[in-house]
CSV table of C-alpha atoms and ligand atoms in Angstrom, one decimal:
chain,number,residue,atom,x,y,z
P,1,MET,CA,-19.5,10.0,4.1
P,2,SER,CA,-17.9,13.4,3.8
P,3,LEU,CA,-16.1,15.6,6.3
P,4,THR,CA,-18.4,18.0,8.1
P,5,LYS,CA,-17.5,21.7,7.9
P,6,GLN,CA,-16.4,21.5,11.5
P,7,GLN,CA,-14.1,18.6,10.8
P,8,ALA,CA,-12.6,20.4,7.9
P,9,GLN,CA,-11.9,23.5,10.0
P,10,GLU,CA,-10.5,21.3,12.7
P,11,THR,CA,-8.1,19.8,10.1
P,12,GLN,CA,-7.0,23.2,9.0
P,13,ILE,CA,-6.4,24.3,12.5
P,14,MET,CA,-4.5,21.2,13.4
P,15,GLU,CA,-2.3,21.3,10.3
P,16,GLY,CA,-0.5,24.0,12.3
P,17,ALA,CA,0.2,21.7,15.2
P,18,VAL,CA,3.4,19.8,15.5
P,19,ARG,CA,4.1,16.6,17.2
P,20,THR,CA,7.7,15.7,18.0
P,21,HIS,CA,8.9,12.4,19.2
P,22,ASP,CA,11.7,12.2,21.7
P,23,PRO,CA,13.9,9.1,21.8
P,24,SER,CA,12.3,7.9,25.1
P,25,GLY,CA,9.1,7.5,23.0
P,26,ARG,CA,7.2,10.1,25.0
P,27,ARG,CA,5.1,12.3,22.8
P,28,GLN,CA,4.9,16.0,23.0
P,29,PHE,CA,2.3,18.1,21.4
P,30,PHE,CA,2.8,21.7,20.6
P,31,VAL,CA,0.5,24.3,19.2
P,32,SER,CA,2.6,26.4,16.9
P,33,ALA,CA,0.2,29.3,16.6
P,34,GLY,CA,2.5,31.0,19.2
P,35,ALA,CA,0.3,34.0,19.9
P,36,PHE,CA,-2.2,32.6,22.3
P,37,GLY,CA,-0.2,29.7,23.8
P,38,ALA,CA,2.8,31.7,24.9
P,39,ALA,CA,0.8,34.8,26.0
P,40,LEU,CA,-1.5,32.8,28.2
P,41,ALA,CA,1.4,31.1,29.9
P,42,ALA,CA,3.4,34.2,30.5
P,43,PRO,CA,3.2,36.2,33.8
P,44,ALA,CA,1.4,39.5,33.3
P,45,ALA,CA,4.6,41.6,33.8
P,46,MET,CA,6.4,39.7,31.1
P,47,ALA,CA,3.4,40.1,28.8
P,48,GLN,CA,3.5,43.8,29.3
P,49,ALA,CA,7.2,44.0,28.6
P,50,ALA,CA,6.7,42.0,25.5
P,51,ALA,CA,3.9,44.3,24.4
P,52,SER,CA,6.2,47.4,24.5
P,53,ALA,CA,9.2,45.7,22.7
P,54,PRO,CA,9.1,45.2,19.0
P,55,ALA,CA,7.3,41.9,18.2
P,56,PRO,CA,9.8,39.2,17.0
P,57,ALA,CA,9.0,37.9,13.6
P,58,PRO,CA,6.8,34.8,14.1
P,59,ALA,CA,8.7,31.6,13.4
P,60,PRO,CA,7.3,29.7,10.3
P,61,ALA,CA,5.0,27.0,11.4
P,62,PRO,CA,6.8,23.7,11.1
P,63,ALA,CA,5.0,21.2,8.9
P,64,ARG,CA,2.9,18.6,10.6
P,65,LYS,CA,4.6,15.2,10.7
P,66,VAL,CA,2.9,13.2,8.0
P,67,LEU,CA,4.0,9.7,9.0
P,68,LEU,CA,4.3,8.6,12.6
P,69,LYS,CA,6.6,5.6,12.5
P,70,ASP,CA,10.4,5.7,12.2
P,71,ASP,CA,11.0,5.9,8.4
P,72,SER,CA,14.8,5.8,8.5
P,73,ARG,CA,14.8,2.4,6.7
P,74,LEU,CA,12.4,3.5,4.0
P,75,LEU,CA,12.8,5.3,0.7
P,76,ASN,CA,11.2,8.7,0.5
P,77,ILE,CA,9.0,8.7,-2.6
P,78,GLY,CA,6.8,11.7,-1.7
P,79,ALA,CA,5.3,13.7,1.2
P,80,THR,CA,3.1,10.9,2.4
P,81,VAL,CA,4.7,8.0,0.6
P,82,ARG,CA,7.5,5.7,1.7
P,83,SER,CA,8.8,2.6,-0.1
P,84,GLY,CA,10.6,-0.4,1.3
P,85,ASN,CA,14.3,-0.7,0.4
P,86,TYR,CA,13.9,-4.1,-1.2
P,87,TRP,CA,17.6,-4.4,-1.8
P,88,ASN,CA,18.0,-4.7,2.0
P,89,PHE,CA,15.2,-7.2,2.5
P,90,SER,CA,16.3,-10.5,4.0
P,91,THR,CA,13.4,-11.8,6.0
P,92,PHE,CA,10.3,-13.8,5.1
P,93,ILE,CA,8.0,-11.5,7.1
P,94,THR,CA,8.7,-7.8,6.5
P,95,PRO,CA,9.4,-6.0,9.8
P,96,VAL,CA,7.1,-3.0,10.2
P,97,GLU,CA,10.0,-0.6,10.0
P,98,GLU,CA,10.8,-1.9,6.5
P,99,PHE,CA,7.1,-1.9,5.4
P,100,TYR,CA,6.1,0.6,2.8
P,101,VAL,CA,3.5,3.2,3.6
P,102,ARG,CA,1.2,4.5,0.9
P,103,ASN,CA,-1.0,7.3,2.1
P,104,HIS,CA,-3.1,9.6,-0.1
P,105,TYR,CA,-3.1,12.1,2.9
P,106,PRO,CA,-1.1,12.5,6.0
P,107,THR,CA,-1.6,9.7,8.6
P,108,PRO,CA,-4.6,10.9,10.6
P,109,MET,CA,-3.9,11.3,14.3
P,110,VAL,CA,-6.1,10.2,17.1
P,111,GLU,CA,-5.8,13.6,18.7
P,112,GLN,CA,-7.7,15.1,15.7
P,113,ARG,CA,-9.8,12.0,14.9
P,114,PRO,CA,-11.1,10.6,18.2
P,115,VAL,CA,-12.8,7.8,16.2
P,116,LEU,CA,-9.4,6.2,15.8
P,117,ASP,CA,-9.1,5.5,19.5
P,118,PRO,CA,-10.1,1.9,19.9
P,119,ARG,CA,-12.4,3.0,22.8
P,120,ASN,CA,-14.4,5.1,20.4
P,121,TRP,CA,-14.0,3.2,17.1
P,122,LYS,CA,-17.2,2.0,15.5
P,123,MET,CA,-17.9,0.4,12.2
P,124,LYS,CA,-21.3,0.6,10.5
P,125,ILE,CA,-22.3,-2.4,8.3
P,126,HIS,CA,-25.4,-1.6,6.4
P,127,GLY,CA,-26.9,-0.9,2.9
P,128,ASN,CA,-29.9,-2.0,1.0
P,129,ALA,CA,-28.6,-5.5,0.4
P,130,ILE,CA,-28.0,-6.2,4.1
P,131,GLU,CA,-30.8,-8.0,6.1
P,132,ARG,CA,-29.7,-6.9,9.6
P,133,PRO,CA,-27.5,-3.7,9.7
P,134,ILE,CA,-25.2,-3.5,12.7
P,135,GLU,CA,-22.7,-1.2,14.2
P,136,ILE,CA,-19.7,-2.9,15.9
P,137,THR,CA,-17.1,-1.5,18.4
P,138,TYR,CA,-13.5,-2.5,18.6
P,139,ASP,CA,-14.3,-4.7,21.5
P,140,ASP,CA,-17.0,-6.5,19.5
P,141,LEU,CA,-14.6,-7.0,16.7
P,142,VAL,CA,-11.7,-8.5,18.6
P,143,LYS,CA,-14.0,-10.9,20.4
P,144,MET,CA,-15.2,-12.3,17.1
P,145,PRO,CA,-13.6,-15.4,15.6
P,146,SER,CA,-10.5,-14.3,13.7
P,147,ARG,CA,-7.9,-15.8,11.4
P,148,THR,CA,-4.4,-15.0,10.5
P,149,ILE,CA,-2.9,-15.1,7.1
P,150,ILE,CA,0.6,-14.4,5.8
P,151,ALA,CA,0.3,-12.4,2.6
P,152,THR,CA,2.1,-9.8,0.6
P,153,MET,CA,0.7,-6.4,0.2
P,154,GLU,CA,1.8,-4.4,-2.8
P,155,CYS,CA,0.9,-0.9,-4.2
P,156,HIS,CA,-0.5,-0.8,-7.7
P,157,GLY,CA,2.2,1.8,-8.5
P,158,ASN,CA,5.0,-0.6,-7.5
P,159,GLY,CA,7.3,-1.0,-10.6
P,160,ARG,CA,6.0,2.2,-12.3
P,161,SER,CA,9.7,2.9,-12.9
P,162,LEU,CA,9.8,0.0,-15.4
P,163,PHE,CA,7.5,1.9,-17.7
P,164,TRP,CA,10.1,4.7,-17.9
P,165,GLU,CA,13.3,2.7,-17.6
P,166,GLN,CA,12.5,-0.3,-19.9
P,167,GLN,CA,9.5,0.6,-22.0
P,168,GLY,CA,10.3,4.3,-22.7
P,169,GLN,CA,6.7,5.3,-21.9
P,170,THR,CA,7.1,9.0,-21.0
P,171,GLN,CA,3.4,9.6,-20.8
P,172,VAL,CA,3.2,7.6,-17.6
P,173,ALA,CA,2.8,9.8,-14.6
P,174,GLY,CA,3.0,9.2,-10.9
P,175,GLY,CA,5.4,8.7,-8.0
P,176,ASN,CA,8.7,7.0,-8.6
P,177,TRP,CA,8.0,3.7,-6.9
P,178,VAL,CA,10.9,1.5,-7.9
P,179,LEU,CA,10.3,-2.1,-6.8
P,180,GLY,CA,9.9,-1.8,-3.0
P,181,ALA,CA,6.2,-0.8,-2.6
P,182,VAL,CA,5.6,-4.4,-1.3
P,183,GLY,CA,6.0,-6.2,1.9
P,184,GLN,CA,4.7,-9.4,3.6
P,185,ALA,CA,3.0,-9.4,6.9
P,186,GLU,CA,0.9,-11.7,9.1
P,187,TRP,CA,-2.5,-10.1,9.2
P,188,GLN,CA,-5.1,-11.0,11.9
P,189,TYR,CA,-8.7,-10.3,10.8
P,190,VAL,CA,-12.3,-11.2,11.2
P,191,PRO,CA,-13.2,-12.8,8.0
P,192,LEU,CA,-16.1,-11.4,5.9
P,193,SER,CA,-17.7,-14.9,5.9
P,194,HIS,CA,-18.3,-14.3,9.6
P,195,ILE,CA,-19.6,-10.8,9.1
P,196,PHE,CA,-21.9,-11.9,6.3
P,197,GLY,CA,-23.3,-14.6,8.7
P,198,LEU,CA,-24.1,-11.9,11.2
P,199,VAL,CA,-25.8,-9.4,8.9
P,200,GLY,CA,-27.3,-11.6,6.2
P,201,LEU,CA,-26.8,-10.7,2.6
P,202,LYS,CA,-29.8,-10.3,0.3
P,203,LYS,CA,-29.8,-12.2,-3.0
P,204,ASP,CA,-29.3,-9.0,-5.0
P,205,ALA,CA,-26.2,-7.8,-3.2
P,206,LYS,CA,-23.8,-6.5,-5.8
P,207,SER,CA,-21.2,-4.1,-4.5
P,208,ALA,CA,-19.7,-3.5,-1.1
P,209,LEU,CA,-18.2,-0.1,-0.5
P,210,PHE,CA,-15.5,-0.1,2.1
P,211,TRP,CA,-15.1,3.4,3.5
P,212,SER,CA,-12.8,5.3,5.8
P,213,GLY,CA,-13.5,9.0,5.3
P,214,VAL,CA,-11.1,9.6,8.2
P,215,ASP,CA,-7.9,10.6,6.4
P,216,GLY,CA,-9.6,12.2,3.4
P,217,ASN,CA,-13.2,12.5,2.4
P,218,ASP,CA,-12.8,10.4,-0.8
P,219,MET,CA,-11.0,7.4,0.8
P,220,GLY,CA,-13.0,4.3,0.2
P,221,ARG,CA,-13.3,1.7,-2.6
P,222,PRO,CA,-15.9,-0.8,-3.6
P,223,MET,CA,-15.5,-4.5,-4.3
P,224,PRO,CA,-17.9,-6.9,-6.1
P,225,VAL,CA,-19.8,-9.0,-3.6
P,226,SER,CA,-19.1,-12.1,-5.7
P,227,GLU,CA,-15.4,-11.7,-4.9
P,228,LEU,CA,-16.1,-11.2,-1.2
P,229,ILE,CA,-18.2,-14.4,-1.1
P,230,ALA,CA,-15.7,-16.4,-3.2
P,231,ARG,CA,-12.9,-15.4,-0.8
P,232,GLY,CA,-15.0,-14.8,2.4
P,233,ASP,CA,-12.4,-16.5,4.6
P,234,ASP,CA,-9.4,-14.7,3.2
P,235,ILE,CA,-10.7,-11.2,3.1
P,236,GLY,CA,-11.5,-9.5,6.4
P,237,ILE,CA,-11.5,-6.7,8.9
P,238,CYS,CA,-8.0,-6.5,10.2
P,239,PHE,CA,-6.7,-5.3,13.5
P,240,LYS,CA,-3.2,-6.8,13.9
P,241,MET,CA,-0.1,-6.9,11.7
P,242,ASN,CA,2.8,-9.2,12.6
P,243,GLY,CA,1.2,-9.9,16.0
P,244,ASN,CA,0.9,-6.3,17.1
P,245,ASP,CA,-1.9,-3.8,17.0
P,246,LEU,CA,-1.8,-1.9,13.7
P,247,LEU,CA,0.4,1.2,13.7
P,248,PRO,CA,-1.3,4.5,12.9
P,249,ASP,CA,0.4,4.6,9.5
P,250,HIS,CA,-0.9,1.2,8.6
P,251,GLY,CA,-4.6,2.0,9.4
P,252,ALA,CA,-5.0,1.8,13.2
P,253,PRO,CA,-7.1,0.7,14.8
P,254,VAL,CA,-8.8,-1.3,11.9
P,255,ARG,CA,-8.3,-1.7,8.2
P,256,LEU,CA,-9.5,-4.0,5.5
P,257,ILE,CA,-7.2,-6.7,4.3
P,258,VAL,CA,-7.7,-8.1,0.7
P,259,PRO,CA,-4.8,-10.5,0.1
P,260,GLY,CA,-3.6,-10.6,-3.5
P,261,TRP,CA,-5.3,-7.5,-4.7
P,262,GLY,CA,-3.3,-4.2,-4.9
P,263,GLY,CA,-3.0,-2.4,-1.6
P,264,THR,CA,-5.7,0.2,-2.5
P,265,ALA,CA,-8.4,-2.4,-1.8
P,266,SER,CA,-7.2,-2.7,1.8
P,267,ILE,CA,-8.8,0.5,3.0
P,268,LYS,CA,-7.1,1.8,6.2
P,269,TRP,CA,-8.8,3.6,9.1
P,270,LEU,CA,-12.0,1.7,8.1
P,271,THR,CA,-15.3,2.9,9.5
P,272,GLU,CA,-18.0,1.7,7.2
P,273,MET,CA,-19.1,-1.1,4.9
P,274,ARG,CA,-22.1,-0.5,2.8
P,275,VAL,CA,-23.5,-3.4,0.7
P,276,ASP,CA,-25.9,-2.4,-2.0
P,277,SER,CA,-27.8,-4.0,-4.9
P,278,HIS,CA,-26.2,-1.4,-7.2
P,279,GLN,CA,-22.6,-0.4,-8.3
P,280,HIS,CA,-20.7,2.2,-6.4
P,281,TRP,CA,-18.3,4.7,-8.1
P,282,VAL,CA,-15.7,6.6,-6.2
P,283,ARG,CA,-12.4,8.2,-7.1
P,284,LEU,CA,-10.5,5.0,-6.5
P,285,ASN,CA,-12.4,2.9,-9.1
P,286,THR,CA,-13.0,5.6,-11.8
P,287,LYS,CA,-10.0,7.9,-12.5
P,288,GLY,CA,-7.6,6.7,-9.9
P,289,GLU,CA,-6.2,3.2,-9.4
P,290,VAL,CA,-7.6,2.1,-12.8
P,291,TYR,CA,-6.1,1.0,-16.1
P,292,ILE,CA,-6.2,3.8,-18.7
P,293,GLY,CA,-4.6,3.1,-22.0
P,294,PRO,CA,-5.2,2.0,-25.6
P,295,ASP,CA,-5.6,-1.7,-24.6
P,296,TYR,CA,-8.2,-0.9,-21.9
P,297,GLN,CA,-11.9,-0.1,-22.1
P,298,ALA,CA,-13.8,1.9,-19.5
P,299,PRO,CA,-16.5,-0.2,-17.9
P,300,ALA,CA,-20.2,0.5,-18.6
P,301,VAL,CA,-22.2,2.5,-16.2
P,302,GLY,CA,-25.7,1.4,-15.2
P,303,PRO,CA,-28.8,3.5,-14.6
P,304,THR,CA,-29.0,2.7,-10.9
P,305,ASP,CA,-25.3,3.2,-10.1
P,306,GLU,CA,-24.3,5.5,-7.3
P,307,PHE,CA,-21.7,8.2,-7.7
P,308,ILE,CA,-20.0,9.3,-4.5
P,309,GLY,CA,-17.7,12.2,-3.6
P,310,GLY,CA,-18.3,14.4,-6.6
P,311,ILE,CA,-17.6,11.6,-9.1
P,312,THR,CA,-19.7,11.6,-12.3
P,313,PRO,CA,-20.2,9.1,-15.1
P,314,ALA,CA,-17.6,11.0,-17.2
P,315,ASP,CA,-14.9,10.1,-14.5
P,316,VAL,CA,-15.2,6.4,-15.3
P,317,LYS,CA,-11.9,6.1,-17.2
P,318,GLY,CA,-10.9,2.4,-17.1
P,319,PRO,CA,-11.3,-0.9,-15.4
P,320,MET,CA,-10.1,-1.0,-11.7
P,321,VAL,CA,-6.9,-2.7,-10.8
P,322,THR,CA,-7.5,-5.8,-8.8
P,323,TRP,CA,-5.1,-8.8,-8.7
P,324,MET,CA,-1.4,-8.0,-8.6
P,325,PRO,CA,0.6,-9.7,-11.3
P,326,ILE,CA,3.5,-12.2,-11.0
P,327,LYS,CA,6.7,-10.4,-10.0
P,328,SER,CA,10.3,-11.1,-9.0
P,329,VAL,CA,13.2,-9.0,-7.8
P,330,ILE,CA,16.7,-9.5,-6.8
P,331,THR,CA,18.1,-7.6,-3.8
P,332,VAL,CA,20.0,-5.1,-6.0
P,333,PRO,CA,18.8,-1.5,-6.5
P,334,LEU,CA,17.5,-0.9,-10.0
P,335,VAL,CA,19.4,1.5,-12.1
P,336,LEU,CA,17.4,4.7,-12.6
P,337,ASP,CA,18.3,6.5,-15.7
P,338,LYS,CA,15.2,7.7,-17.6
P,339,SER,CA,12.9,8.2,-14.6
P,340,PRO,CA,11.6,11.7,-14.2
P,341,SER,CA,12.8,11.9,-10.6
P,342,ILE,CA,15.1,9.9,-8.4
P,343,PRO,CA,14.1,9.6,-4.7
P,344,ALA,CA,16.5,11.8,-2.7
P,345,ASN,CA,17.7,8.9,-0.5
P,346,TYR,CA,18.1,6.4,-3.3
P,347,PRO,CA,21.4,4.5,-3.0
P,348,LEU,CA,22.4,5.2,-6.6
P,349,LYS,CA,22.8,8.5,-8.5
P,350,ARG,CA,21.0,8.8,-11.9
P,351,GLY,CA,22.5,6.3,-14.3
P,352,GLU,CA,24.8,4.8,-11.7
P,353,LEU,CA,25.3,1.0,-11.6
P,354,PRO,CA,25.4,-0.9,-8.3
P,355,LYS,CA,28.7,-2.7,-7.8
P,356,LEU,CA,29.1,-6.4,-7.1
P,357,PRO,CA,32.4,-8.1,-6.3
P,358,VAL,CA,34.0,-10.3,-8.9
P,359,GLY,CA,33.7,-14.1,-8.4
P,360,ARG,CA,31.3,-16.6,-7.0
P,361,GLN,CA,28.4,-15.3,-5.0
P,362,LEU,CA,24.9,-16.0,-4.0
P,363,VAL,CA,22.3,-13.7,-5.7
P,364,ARG,CA,19.1,-13.5,-3.6
P,365,GLY,CA,15.6,-12.4,-4.4
P,366,TYR,CA,11.9,-12.5,-3.8
P,367,ALA,CA,9.1,-13.7,-6.1
P,368,TRP,CA,5.3,-13.5,-5.6
P,369,ALA,CA,2.2,-14.4,-7.7
P,370,PRO,CA,-0.8,-13.8,-5.5
P,371,GLN,CA,-3.5,-15.1,-7.8
P,372,HIS,CA,-2.1,-18.6,-8.1
P,373,GLY,CA,1.2,-18.8,-6.1
P,374,ILE,CA,4.8,-19.2,-7.2
P,375,ARG,CA,5.8,-22.5,-8.7
P,376,ALA,CA,9.3,-21.7,-10.0
P,377,VAL,CA,11.7,-18.8,-10.5
P,378,GLU,CA,14.1,-18.6,-13.4
P,379,TYR,CA,17.1,-16.3,-14.0
P,380,ARG,CA,19.5,-15.5,-16.8
P,381,VAL,CA,22.5,-13.3,-17.2
P,382,ASP,CA,23.3,-11.1,-20.3
P,383,GLY,CA,20.5,-12.7,-22.3
P,384,GLY,CA,21.8,-16.3,-21.8
P,385,PRO,CA,19.7,-19.4,-21.3
P,386,TRP,CA,17.1,-19.3,-18.5
P,387,GLN,CA,18.0,-21.4,-15.5
P,388,ARG,CA,16.1,-22.5,-12.5
P,389,ALA,CA,16.8,-20.6,-9.2
P,390,HIS,CA,16.7,-22.4,-5.9
P,391,ILE,CA,13.5,-21.6,-3.9
P,392,GLN,CA,13.9,-21.4,-0.2
P,393,GLY,CA,11.1,-22.5,2.1
P,394,PRO,CA,8.6,-21.8,3.2
P,395,ASN,CA,6.2,-21.5,0.3
P,396,LEU,CA,2.9,-21.2,2.0
P,397,GLY,CA,0.6,-20.8,-0.9
P,398,ARG,CA,-0.6,-18.3,-3.4
P,399,TYR,CA,-0.6,-15.2,-1.1
P,400,THR,CA,2.9,-15.5,0.2
P,401,TRP,CA,6.1,-14.6,-1.6
P,402,VAL,CA,9.1,-17.0,-1.8
P,403,ARG,CA,12.7,-16.2,-1.4
P,404,PHE,CA,15.0,-17.6,-4.0
P,405,ASP,CA,18.7,-17.6,-4.7
P,406,PHE,CA,21.3,-18.8,-7.2
P,407,MET,CA,25.1,-19.0,-7.4
P,408,TRP,CA,26.7,-16.7,-9.9
P,409,ASP,CA,30.4,-16.6,-10.8
P,410,ALA,CA,30.5,-13.0,-11.7
P,411,PRO,CA,33.1,-11.9,-14.3
P,412,ARG,CA,34.4,-8.4,-14.3
P,413,GLY,CA,32.5,-5.9,-16.3
P,414,ASN,CA,28.9,-4.7,-16.7
P,415,HIS,CA,26.1,-7.3,-16.8
P,416,VAL,CA,22.3,-7.6,-16.8
P,417,ILE,CA,20.6,-10.0,-14.5
P,418,GLU,CA,16.9,-10.9,-15.2
P,419,THR,CA,14.5,-13.1,-13.2
P,420,ARG,CA,11.0,-14.3,-14.0
P,421,GLY,CA,8.4,-15.9,-11.7
P,422,ILE,CA,6.2,-18.7,-13.0
P,423,ASP,CA,3.0,-19.4,-11.2
P,424,THR,CA,1.2,-22.7,-10.5
P,425,ALA,CA,-1.2,-22.0,-13.4
P,426,GLY,CA,1.8,-21.9,-15.8
P,427,ASN,CA,1.8,-18.1,-16.3
P,428,MET,CA,5.1,-16.3,-16.3
P,429,GLN,CA,6.3,-12.7,-16.3
P,430,PRO,CA,6.3,-11.0,-19.7
P,431,GLU,CA,9.0,-8.8,-21.2
P,432,THR,CA,6.7,-5.8,-21.4
P,433,VAL,CA,3.2,-4.9,-20.3
P,434,PRO,CA,0.6,-2.9,-22.2
P,435,LEU,CA,0.8,0.9,-21.6
P,436,ASN,CA,-1.4,2.4,-18.9
P,437,ILE,CA,-0.8,6.0,-18.2
P,438,LEU,CA,-1.2,5.8,-14.4
P,439,GLY,CA,1.6,3.2,-14.4
P,440,MET,CA,-0.4,0.5,-12.6
P,441,ALA,CA,0.7,-3.1,-11.9
P,442,ASN,CA,3.8,-3.4,-14.0
P,443,GLY,CA,4.9,-7.0,-13.8
P,444,ALA,CA,7.4,-7.0,-16.6
P,445,ILE,CA,10.7,-8.8,-16.1
P,446,ALA,CA,13.0,-6.3,-14.5
P,447,LYS,CA,16.5,-5.9,-15.9
P,448,PHE,CA,19.0,-5.5,-13.1
P,449,LYS,CA,22.2,-3.8,-14.4
P,450,VAL,CA,25.3,-4.4,-12.3
P,451,GLN,CA,28.9,-3.5,-12.5
P,452,VAL,CA,31.2,-6.3,-11.4
P,453,VAL,CA,34.5,-4.9,-10.0
F,1,MTE,N1,-7.9,5.3,4.1
F,1,MTE,C1,-6.9,5.0,3.3
F,1,MTE,N2,-6.7,3.7,3.0
F,1,MTE,C2,-5.7,3.3,2.2
F,1,MTE,C3,-4.9,4.3,1.6
F,1,MTE,C4,-5.1,5.6,2.0
F,1,MTE,O1,-4.4,6.6,1.6
F,1,MTE,N3,-6.1,5.9,2.8
F,1,MTE,N4,-3.9,3.9,0.7
F,1,MTE,C5,-4.2,2.6,0.0
F,1,MTE,C6,-3.1,2.2,-0.8
F,1,MTE,S1,-2.9,2.9,-2.3
F,1,MTE,C7,-2.2,1.2,-0.4
F,1,MTE,S2,-1.0,0.6,-1.5
F,1,MTE,C8,-2.3,0.6,0.9
F,1,MTE,C9,-1.0,0.7,1.6
F,1,MTE,O2,-1.0,0.2,2.9
F,1,MTE,P1,0.2,0.4,3.9
F,1,MTE,O3,0.5,1.9,3.9
F,1,MTE,O4,-0.2,-0.1,5.2
F,1,MTE,O5,1.4,-0.3,3.4
F,1,MTE,O6,-3.3,1.2,1.7
F,1,MTE,C10,-4.5,1.5,1.0
F,1,MTE,N5,-5.5,2.0,2.0
F,2,MO,MO1,-1.3,1.8,-3.5
């Protein structure tokens, strides 16, 4: 479950390698450690001449490309992190070029990680609570009965900016996701209900650890077996997104898909599932991707629990983030004023208001509530009465978002537009959410400031 020394060395060596893409889509692969590559290729005479001339200063090694897909339609949040530009969203299904990427490490490349080639890929399903452990190949997987589901995927950090902009909570730290770390895709997957039928779960099965270990040696996260049984047809081992093979950035060849829970649960570059009768603790359910704050209590640790990847009981800081809350956005960029940083390619400067034309216009948006599904969306302008927005079809159930719109006769001047989603259980978005210092899962009503000109 951890990188071997050899793998680690390999990573270091390959960090110096560059891949460029030319527009024809052909790939080139250069080794930038110029010394041996160039010298080996040069005729002997040239090599001699070069030896007597003063050596040119070596060019700095260009950084390895960290994402492989075209990211020109995404917002640059950090080295390995890209957000969707939700103010440009118009479709029900998010095209992959508009789909956010949240990587804790650079996208692993098949050249360095042969296991990512579908011809090599294998997944181990084992653990002390499994009756018949198996190892499956990619071919085995795609021949199994599969399902498709249309579901949003959203990063826990989406909306972190609201803690700074609306709640004044300067102690919150993390990347400046605005509201576009969300997208909706059609996922094709082999449901866990089928997998459980193959391997047999023992009665005492408690926790299932989904593990990659390919992009980084701490990348995996557990889920309670009870949740996997309750949603055995909805959660699964996924190999297609929007009808195509997964792209490398989205976990190719195989990832987990956990509709409704924050994206962290949907482990990319999946290679292992371990089901045990005890609890697993890793980085992503102890001190990362958890709620830490005055309103939250760290979960209790049991005597038989397993700590993985250098994690200790002292690292268990708060309950892990699971379901994403109800949210709604209109397709207008949020004003960033108090955020510690503004993404370089954000369409607004710090404190700048987006401009809308005066007069009647359709305001559009998206709303989602993955635990129970959206029932209605309401909007108000400048603190006036809440009114119902029109919901466009389709509304395919709890895991899908809906598009909504309303007519607004916009008067000149500065205004605030707010929307709130209401789910089928009657819950609605709150004005504020309790502080958590990692800035997870902020589902507060967003205040969209606009300047009508
Ligand atoms: N192996 C691995 N799986 C991972 C991650 C990662 O960095 N490594 N990031 C997680 C997080 S935090 C999110 S939000 C989703 C993002 O999926 P996407 O990049 O396909 O949108 O993948 C999850 N799975
Ligand atoms: Mo995430």
